[in-house]
Each structure stands twice: as structure tokens, then as C-alpha cells.
Amino acid sequence: SVIFLPGSSSYKMNVHCRCNYIVADFDFERSDRVRRADIFNDLSAAAVEDFERLFHTWHRAEVWSESEAYSQLYHIYSSCIKSQQREYSRAGELYSEAVKYVIENYSSPLLSVGEIAGHVGITEVHLRRIFGSCAATSPMRYVNHLRIEKAKNMLIDSNCTVSQIALLSGFS
């Protein structure tokens, strides 16, 4: 994995196995906004090759080796960012598909995270992660929010009893 650690912070790393690390100090993140550590998992074979090329470039005894190595490192970082953006785009598509399904089915008392995940074609854990990153809530909290909004509107606009409204809104 490639990990971006924000500057002006202290970090501690415990290594329990024999591993190889390349540590790079990027100084181009000069914004006032606080950043979290970005972790880029599952690097492509091309990215692994880029790191190997970087390793060999860094250890050359040429005058230009250090500059070339930093150039390669920036290229790797850029590739990781682009790869992450594609993952976010896919997450957005899955989120939109899940929300559409929820909006169409939230009044069913049997609607569950498993049913939503199955409709979208992902695991329940993945669905929860997507909702967390895209909506900062869980799928069932989102469902309950829609149900409560429907119930509030029905309490105002209908002559139904509270029990009827609860059932029509998806509460059992």
C-alpha cells in the first residue's frame, strides 16, 4: 500500500515483520485544510513496476538520479490519486443505484441492508462503507429517515391514524 501522511504531524510505526519501505516527503500539500492519511490499496502491477524502477533509479550513482527518482515518485502519487478517484466514482454509482432502490422500496417493512446490497450486487459490509463515505450515515438510518419524513407528511396531510401511517411508512 501507499500511504499519504499529512505534514506537520507526528507518526509512530510499529513493524512486526521484516519489510521494505520507501518513505517520501512530499511538500506540495500547502493548504490550511486538515487532511487525513490516504491509503491506496491494491496497487496495480504497473504501480509495483514503477516502485521497482524508482528503487533502481534512486540507487544509481548518477548526478541526475535523485531528481529523476522524485519525478518518478510524483508520477506514482498522481497515478494513485487517479486510481482512487475511479474507485470513488464507482462507489458513487453504487450509492446512486442503492438510493434509487431504497426510494422505491422504503415503505416495505421487510426492506433490509441485505436486500439492498443484493439488489446492487455487493456485500452488506461494502454497502455500509459506501453509505458511510457518500452519505455519512448507515443504509438503515437513511431508510428510517425517509420513513419518518413520509410519516410526518402523512400526519399533516391525511386523516389516517398513527398506526395506519406507521404501516404505510414502512414501520411494522
Coordinates of C-alpha atoms in Angstrom, one line a residue:
S1 CA 0.0 0.0 0.0
V2 CA 0.9 3.6 -0.5
I3 CA 0.1 5.9 2.4
F4 CA -0.1 9.7 2.3
L5 CA 0.5 11.1 5.8
P6 CA -0.3 14.8 6.2
G7 CA 2.6 17.1 7.2
S8 CA 3.1 18.9 10.5
S9 CA 2.2 15.8 12.4
S10 CA 3.9 13.1 14.4
Y11 CA 3.7 9.4 13.4
K12 CA 4.7 6.2 15.0
M13 CA 5.1 2.9 13.1
N14 CA 5.5 -0.5 14.7
V15 CA 6.9 -3.1 12.4
H16 CA 6.4 -6.7 13.4
C17 CA 7.8 -8.3 10.3
R18 CA 10.8 -7.8 8.1
C19 CA 9.6 -5.5 5.3
N20 CA 10.8 -3.0 2.8
Y21 CA 9.6 0.6 2.9
I22 CA 10.2 3.6 0.7
V23 CA 9.5 6.9 2.6
A24 CA 9.0 10.1 0.6
D25 CA 8.5 13.6 1.9
F26 CA 6.1 15.4 -0.4
D27 CA 6.0 19.1 0.3
F28 CA 3.3 20.2 -2.2
E29 CA 0.2 19.9 0.1
R30 CA 0.2 23.5 1.3
S31 CA -3.3 24.1 2.2
D32 CA -4.9 25.1 5.6
R33 CA -7.4 22.2 5.4
V34 CA -6.7 19.3 7.7
R35 CA -6.0 16.1 5.8
R36 CA -6.4 12.5 6.9
A37 CA -4.0 9.8 5.9
D38 CA -4.9 8.5 2.5
I39 CA -4.3 4.8 2.0
F40 CA -4.0 3.4 -1.5
N41 CA -4.6 -0.4 -1.5
D42 CA -4.2 -3.0 -4.2
L43 CA -1.7 -1.3 -6.4
S44 CA -1.7 -2.3 -10.0
A45 CA 1.2 -4.3 -11.5
A46 CA 2.2 -1.1 -13.3
A47 CA 2.5 0.7 -9.9
V48 CA 4.6 -2.0 -8.5
E49 CA 6.9 -1.8 -11.6
D50 CA 7.0 2.0 -11.0
F51 CA 8.3 1.4 -7.5
E52 CA 10.9 -1.0 -8.7
R53 CA 12.0 1.5 -11.3
L54 CA 12.1 4.1 -8.6
F55 CA 14.2 1.9 -6.4
H56 CA 16.8 1.3 -9.1
T57 CA 16.9 5.0 -10.1
W58 CA 17.4 6.1 -6.6
H59 CA 20.4 3.8 -6.2
R60 CA 22.2 4.9 -9.3
A61 CA 25.4 7.0 -8.8
E62 CA 24.4 9.5 -11.5
V63 CA 24.1 13.2 -10.8
W64 CA 20.6 13.2 -12.1
S65 CA 19.4 10.1 -10.1
E66 CA 17.8 12.0 -7.2
S67 CA 15.8 14.4 -9.4
E68 CA 14.7 11.5 -11.6
A69 CA 13.6 9.5 -8.6
Y70 CA 11.5 12.3 -7.3
S71 CA 9.9 12.7 -10.7
Q72 CA 9.0 9.0 -10.7
L73 CA 7.6 9.3 -7.2
Y74 CA 5.4 12.2 -8.1
H75 CA 4.2 10.1 -11.1
I76 CA 3.3 7.2 -8.8
Y77 CA 1.5 9.5 -6.4
S78 CA -0.5 11.0 -9.3
S79 CA -1.4 7.5 -10.5
C80 CA -2.6 6.5 -7.1
I81 CA -4.8 9.6 -6.8
K82 CA -6.3 8.9 -10.3
S83 CA -6.9 5.3 -9.3
Q84 CA -8.6 6.3 -6.1
Q85 CA -10.9 8.8 -8.0
R86 CA -12.0 5.9 -10.2
E87 CA -12.9 3.9 -7.1
Y88 CA -14.8 6.9 -5.7
S89 CA -16.7 7.2 -9.0
R90 CA -17.7 3.5 -8.8
A91 CA -18.8 4.0 -5.2
G92 CA -20.9 6.9 -6.3
E93 CA -22.6 4.8 -9.0
L94 CA -23.3 2.0 -6.5
Y95 CA -24.6 4.6 -4.0
S96 CA -27.0 6.1 -6.6
E97 CA -28.3 2.7 -7.5
A98 CA -28.8 1.7 -3.9
V99 CA -30.6 5.0 -3.1
K100 CA -32.9 4.6 -6.1
Y101 CA -33.8 1.1 -4.9
V102 CA -34.4 2.4 -1.3
I103 CA -36.6 5.2 -2.5
E104 CA -38.7 2.8 -4.5
N105 CA -39.0 0.3 -1.6
Y106 CA -38.6 2.1 1.7
S107 CA -42.2 1.7 2.7
S108 CA -41.8 -2.1 2.8
P109 CA -41.3 -3.2 6.4
L110 CA -39.2 -6.1 5.1
L111 CA -36.5 -3.8 3.5
S112 CA -33.1 -4.7 4.9
V113 CA -29.5 -4.0 4.3
G114 CA -29.1 -7.5 2.8
E115 CA -31.9 -6.9 0.3
I116 CA -30.4 -3.5 -0.8
A117 CA -26.9 -5.0 -1.1
G118 CA -28.2 -7.9 -3.0
H119 CA -30.1 -5.7 -5.5
V120 CA -26.9 -3.6 -6.1
G121 CA -24.7 -6.8 -6.2
I122 CA -22.4 -6.1 -3.4
T123 CA -21.9 -7.3 0.2
E124 CA -23.6 -5.7 3.2
V125 CA -20.3 -4.5 4.5
H126 CA -19.4 -2.8 1.2
L127 CA -22.9 -1.2 1.1
R128 CA -22.4 0.2 4.7
R129 CA -18.9 1.6 3.7
I130 CA -20.4 3.2 0.6
F131 CA -23.2 4.8 2.6
G132 CA -20.7 5.9 5.2
S133 CA -18.5 7.6 2.7
C134 CA -21.2 9.1 0.4
A135 CA -23.9 10.0 2.9
A136 CA -22.2 9.9 6.3
T137 CA -24.9 7.6 7.5
S138 CA -25.8 3.9 7.5
P139 CA -28.3 2.4 5.0
M140 CA -30.9 1.7 7.6
R141 CA -30.6 5.2 9.1
Y142 CA -31.2 6.5 5.6
V143 CA -34.3 4.2 5.2
N144 CA -35.6 5.3 8.6
H145 CA -35.1 9.0 7.7
L146 CA -37.2 8.5 4.5
R147 CA -39.9 6.6 6.5
I148 CA -40.1 9.4 9.2
E149 CA -40.3 12.1 6.5
K150 CA -43.2 10.2 4.9
A151 CA -44.9 9.7 8.2
K152 CA -44.5 13.4 9.1
N153 CA -46.1 14.5 5.8
M154 CA -48.9 12.0 6.2
L155 CA -49.7 13.2 9.8
I156 CA -50.1 16.7 8.3
D157 CA -51.9 15.9 5.1
S158 CA -54.0 12.8 5.8
N159 CA -56.8 11.6 8.0
C160 CA -55.1 8.3 8.7
T161 CA -54.5 7.1 12.2
V162 CA -51.0 6.9 13.6
S163 CA -51.0 3.1 13.3
Q164 CA -52.1 3.3 9.7
I165 CA -49.4 6.0 8.9
A166 CA -46.7 3.8 10.6
L167 CA -47.6 0.8 8.4
L168 CA -47.9 2.9 5.2
S169 CA -44.4 4.4 6.0
G170 CA -42.8 1.1 6.4
F171 CA -42.7 0.7 10.2
S172 CA -44.0 -2.7 11.4

